XYZ file of C-alpha atoms in Angstrom:
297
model
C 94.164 31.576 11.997
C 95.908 35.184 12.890
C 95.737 36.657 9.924
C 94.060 37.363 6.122
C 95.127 34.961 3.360
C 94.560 34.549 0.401
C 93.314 30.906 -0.791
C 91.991 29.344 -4.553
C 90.635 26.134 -5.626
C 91.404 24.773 -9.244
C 88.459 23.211 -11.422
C 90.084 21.364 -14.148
C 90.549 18.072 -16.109
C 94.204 16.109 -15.724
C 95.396 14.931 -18.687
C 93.844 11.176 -18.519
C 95.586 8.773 -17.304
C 98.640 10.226 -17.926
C 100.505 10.655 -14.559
C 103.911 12.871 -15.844
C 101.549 15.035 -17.698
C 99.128 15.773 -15.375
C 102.008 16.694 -13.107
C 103.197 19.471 -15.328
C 99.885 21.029 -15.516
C 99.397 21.078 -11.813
C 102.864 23.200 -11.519
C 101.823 24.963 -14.495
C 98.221 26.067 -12.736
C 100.432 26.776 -9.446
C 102.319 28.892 -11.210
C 99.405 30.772 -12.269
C 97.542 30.500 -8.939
C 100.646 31.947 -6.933
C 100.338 34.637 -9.463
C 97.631 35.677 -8.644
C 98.288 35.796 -5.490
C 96.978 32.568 -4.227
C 99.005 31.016 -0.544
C 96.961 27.935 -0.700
C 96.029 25.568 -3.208
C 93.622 22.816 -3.876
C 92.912 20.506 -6.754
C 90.215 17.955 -7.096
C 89.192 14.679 -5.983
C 92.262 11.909 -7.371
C 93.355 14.736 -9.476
C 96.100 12.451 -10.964
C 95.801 11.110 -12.924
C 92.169 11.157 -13.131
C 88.799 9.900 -11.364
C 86.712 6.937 -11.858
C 83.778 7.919 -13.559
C 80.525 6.356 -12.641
C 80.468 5.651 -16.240
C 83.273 3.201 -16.297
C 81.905 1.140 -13.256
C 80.264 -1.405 -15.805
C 83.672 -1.943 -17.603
C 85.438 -2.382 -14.224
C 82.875 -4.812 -12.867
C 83.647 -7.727 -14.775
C 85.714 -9.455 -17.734
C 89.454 -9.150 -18.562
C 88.695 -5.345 -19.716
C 88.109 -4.309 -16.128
C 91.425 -5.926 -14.883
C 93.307 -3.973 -17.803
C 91.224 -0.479 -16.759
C 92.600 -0.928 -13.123
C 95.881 -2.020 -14.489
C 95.987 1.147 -16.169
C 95.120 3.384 -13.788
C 97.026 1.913 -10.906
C 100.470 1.960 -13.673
C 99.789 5.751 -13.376
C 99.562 6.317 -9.825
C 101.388 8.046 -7.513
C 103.570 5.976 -4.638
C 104.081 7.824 -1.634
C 106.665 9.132 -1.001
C 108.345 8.852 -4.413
C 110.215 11.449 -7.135
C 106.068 12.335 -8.253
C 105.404 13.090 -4.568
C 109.190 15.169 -4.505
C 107.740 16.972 -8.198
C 104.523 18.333 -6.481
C 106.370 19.252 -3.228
C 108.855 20.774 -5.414
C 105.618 23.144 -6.776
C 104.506 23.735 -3.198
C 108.470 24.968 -2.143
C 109.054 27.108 -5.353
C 105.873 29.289 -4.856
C 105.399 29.046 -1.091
C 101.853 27.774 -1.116
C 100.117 25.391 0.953
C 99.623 22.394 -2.236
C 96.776 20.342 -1.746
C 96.011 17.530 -4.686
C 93.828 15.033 -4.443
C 95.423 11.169 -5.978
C 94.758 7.193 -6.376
C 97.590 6.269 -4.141
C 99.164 2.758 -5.019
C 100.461 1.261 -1.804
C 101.542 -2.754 -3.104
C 98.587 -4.004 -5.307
C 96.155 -1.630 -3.442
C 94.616 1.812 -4.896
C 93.633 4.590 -2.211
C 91.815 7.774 -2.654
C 94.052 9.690 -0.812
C 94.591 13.862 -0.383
C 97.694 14.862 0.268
C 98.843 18.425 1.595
C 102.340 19.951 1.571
C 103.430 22.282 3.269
C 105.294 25.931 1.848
C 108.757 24.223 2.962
C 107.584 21.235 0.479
C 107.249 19.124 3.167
C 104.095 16.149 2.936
C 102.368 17.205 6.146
C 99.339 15.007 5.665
C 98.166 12.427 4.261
C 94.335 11.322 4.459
C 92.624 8.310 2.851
C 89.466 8.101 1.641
C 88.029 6.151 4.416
C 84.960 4.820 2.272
C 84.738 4.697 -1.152
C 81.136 5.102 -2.675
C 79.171 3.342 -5.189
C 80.966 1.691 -7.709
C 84.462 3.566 -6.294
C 84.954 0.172 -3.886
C 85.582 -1.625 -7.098
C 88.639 0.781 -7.675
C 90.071 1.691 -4.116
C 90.908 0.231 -0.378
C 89.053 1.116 2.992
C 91.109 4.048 4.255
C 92.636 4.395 8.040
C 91.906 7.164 10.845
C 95.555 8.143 10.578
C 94.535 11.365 8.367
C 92.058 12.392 10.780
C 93.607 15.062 11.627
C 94.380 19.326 11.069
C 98.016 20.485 10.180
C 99.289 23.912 11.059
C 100.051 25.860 8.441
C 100.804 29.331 8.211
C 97.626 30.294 7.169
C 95.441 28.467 10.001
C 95.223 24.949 10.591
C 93.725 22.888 7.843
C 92.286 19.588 7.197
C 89.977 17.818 4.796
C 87.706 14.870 3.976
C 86.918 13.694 0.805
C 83.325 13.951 -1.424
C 80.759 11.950 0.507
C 83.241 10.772 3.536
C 82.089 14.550 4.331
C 78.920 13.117 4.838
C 80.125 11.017 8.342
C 79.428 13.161 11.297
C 81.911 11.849 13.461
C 84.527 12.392 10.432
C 83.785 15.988 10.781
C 83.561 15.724 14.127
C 87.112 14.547 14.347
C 88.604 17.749 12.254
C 86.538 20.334 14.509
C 88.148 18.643 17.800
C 91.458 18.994 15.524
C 90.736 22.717 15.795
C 89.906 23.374 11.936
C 89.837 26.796 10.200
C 90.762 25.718 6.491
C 88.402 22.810 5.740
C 89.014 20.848 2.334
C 86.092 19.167 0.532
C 87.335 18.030 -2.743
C 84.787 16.158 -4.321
C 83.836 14.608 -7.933
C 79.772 15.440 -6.459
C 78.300 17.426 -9.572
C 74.960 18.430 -7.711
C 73.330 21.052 -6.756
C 72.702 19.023 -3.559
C 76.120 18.814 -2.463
C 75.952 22.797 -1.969
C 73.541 22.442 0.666
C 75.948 20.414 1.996
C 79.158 22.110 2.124
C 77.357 25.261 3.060
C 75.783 23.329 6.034
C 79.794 21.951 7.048
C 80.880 25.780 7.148
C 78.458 27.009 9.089
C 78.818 23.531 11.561
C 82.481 23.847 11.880
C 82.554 27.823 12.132
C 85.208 27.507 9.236
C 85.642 27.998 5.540
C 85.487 25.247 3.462
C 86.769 24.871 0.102
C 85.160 22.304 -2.105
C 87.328 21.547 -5.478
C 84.757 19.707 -7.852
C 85.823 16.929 -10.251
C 85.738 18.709 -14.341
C 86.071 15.763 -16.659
C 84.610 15.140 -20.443
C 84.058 11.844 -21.768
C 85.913 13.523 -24.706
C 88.993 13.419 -23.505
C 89.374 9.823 -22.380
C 91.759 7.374 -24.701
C 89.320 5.312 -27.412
C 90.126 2.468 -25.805
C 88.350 3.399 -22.751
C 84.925 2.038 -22.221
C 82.426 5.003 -21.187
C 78.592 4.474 -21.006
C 76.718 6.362 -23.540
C 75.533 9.700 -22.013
C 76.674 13.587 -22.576
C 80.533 14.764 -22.786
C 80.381 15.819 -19.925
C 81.681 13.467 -17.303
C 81.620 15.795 -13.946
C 80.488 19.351 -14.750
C 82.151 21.291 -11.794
C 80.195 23.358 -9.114
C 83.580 24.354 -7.229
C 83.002 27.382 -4.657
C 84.724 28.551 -1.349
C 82.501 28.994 1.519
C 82.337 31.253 4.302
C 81.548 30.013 8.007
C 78.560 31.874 7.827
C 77.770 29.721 4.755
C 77.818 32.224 2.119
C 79.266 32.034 -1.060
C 83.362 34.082 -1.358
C 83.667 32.552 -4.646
C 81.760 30.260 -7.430
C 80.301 27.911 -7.515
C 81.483 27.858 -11.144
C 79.730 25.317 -13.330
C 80.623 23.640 -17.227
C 84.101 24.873 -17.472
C 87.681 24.569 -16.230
C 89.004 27.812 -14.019
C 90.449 29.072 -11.078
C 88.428 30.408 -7.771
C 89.907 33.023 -5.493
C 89.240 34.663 -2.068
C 90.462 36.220 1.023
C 89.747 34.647 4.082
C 89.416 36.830 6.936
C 90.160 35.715 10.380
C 88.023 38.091 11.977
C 84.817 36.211 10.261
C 86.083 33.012 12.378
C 86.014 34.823 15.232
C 82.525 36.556 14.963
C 80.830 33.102 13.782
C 82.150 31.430 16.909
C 81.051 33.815 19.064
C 77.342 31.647 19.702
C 79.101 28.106 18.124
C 81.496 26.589 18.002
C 81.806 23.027 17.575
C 84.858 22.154 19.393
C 84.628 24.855 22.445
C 81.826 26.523 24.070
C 79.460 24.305 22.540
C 80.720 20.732 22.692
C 79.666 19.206 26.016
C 82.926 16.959 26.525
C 81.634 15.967 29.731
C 78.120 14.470 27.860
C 79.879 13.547 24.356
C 82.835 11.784 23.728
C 84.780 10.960 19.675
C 87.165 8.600 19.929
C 89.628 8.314 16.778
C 91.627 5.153 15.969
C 94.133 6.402 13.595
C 96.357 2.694 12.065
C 94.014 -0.262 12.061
């Protein structure tokens, strides 16, 4: 990373289920985001067209209801590469911004959590898989590969990401601080106040700012014909923030509402955090530890 840039995440709800719609509104948020002045982007976890609520998982765990839930979510997901992948690289070209969007990936008859990042040319310059889903998410999605193990360069630094509780694996992380991270992506659909401790933890580990774009849904906006356990409207209440690799807060977390988080990353702050750690240099011990990364199964 050589010099300042300027970076937001984006904390709002797709329109649900509704693939070609949820597209416009990510170009329409890019729009605004490169407005402000914004060279990189990121939107939640499976962004488009929406994520799998904890609160479905009894509807997808058995019956014919379930098959028609994943039916309908996998009719509205995005094939890569394909004219939806060309739309959002279209976004990333028009305002120069590094486009990261989080998506349920249909590859055959298989869903992946996958995060995809483009680069300012509009090129797809990665490609990462959710290597395990959580919970009731392995009744929804496939057993990601290593192949998006990885950090791109970019204009703005090199950058990477894992997704929600995948950021949880050490020797994931381990693999993107070998990869020489300085723009780490988190998104995530973790609501708590527990995941901060976390993300702050993974800046000040990899010496590099992390961005963590949390999952904003209500229950409210989900078709009627949608089965949703009884519980509040709120389906994932937010908590996105940018971190610094001295784990302080540059912006949010912002909590209970949809909006857009800003700051400037400096690459001096790299620098001076690195000077006692850093993960991947001076402080690894190659000749004691070695990672090993299979990338295609």
């Amino acid at each position: 990373m050589d010099q300042r840039c300027t970076v937001a995440v984006v904390q709002a709800s797709p329109v649900v289920f509704d693939r070609e719609r949820t597209l416009v509104k990510l170009a329409a948020t890019a729009a605004d985001a490169a407005a402000e002045g914004a060279q990189l982007l990121l939107f939640p976890e499976t962004f488009v067209p929406v994520y799998p609520s904890s609160r479905w998982a009894r509807g997808l765990a058995m019956g014919d209801d379930a098959k028609a839930v994943w039916a309908r979510l996998a009719r509205a997901s995005i094939t890569v590469p394909s004219e939806d992948t060309e739309s959002i690289a279209a976004v990333a070209k028009q305002h120069g911004l590094v486009l990261a969007v989080g998506v349920n990936e249909l590859d055959g008859a298989t869903l992946y959590n996958a995060l995809l990042v483009f680069a300012p040319d509009g090129r797809l310059v990665l490609r990462h898989r959710k290597l395990m889903p959580t919970n009731h998410e392995r009744m929804v999605w496939g057993l990601g590969d290593g192949s998006g193990l990885e950090t791109i360069q970019t204009p703005l630094g090199r950058v990477g990401g894992l997704i929600c509780w995948e950021n949880f694996m050490p020797l994931a992380r381990a693999a993107l601080y070998e990869s020489g991270i300085d723009i780490y992506l988190a998104p995530t659909a973790d609501d708590s106040e527990g995941w901060h401790d976390s993300i702050r933890h993974i800046a000040r580990e990899a010496r590099a700012f992390v961005l963590s774009c949390c999952v904003f849904q209500r229950a409210s906006s989900y078709p009627d014909d949608v089965v949703i356990a009884d519980g509040p409207d709120l389906l994932g209440r937010g908590g996105s923030a940018i971190v610094a690799p001295n784990g302080e807060y540059l912006a949010g977390p912002l909590w209970d509402e949809e909006g857009l988080l800003l700051a400037d990353l400096d690459p001096d702050v790299l620098f001076a955090e690195r000077q006692r750690f850093d993960a991947a240099g001076h402080y690894s011990r190659p000749d004691v530890l070695h990672l090993q990364v299979t990338p295609l199964r």
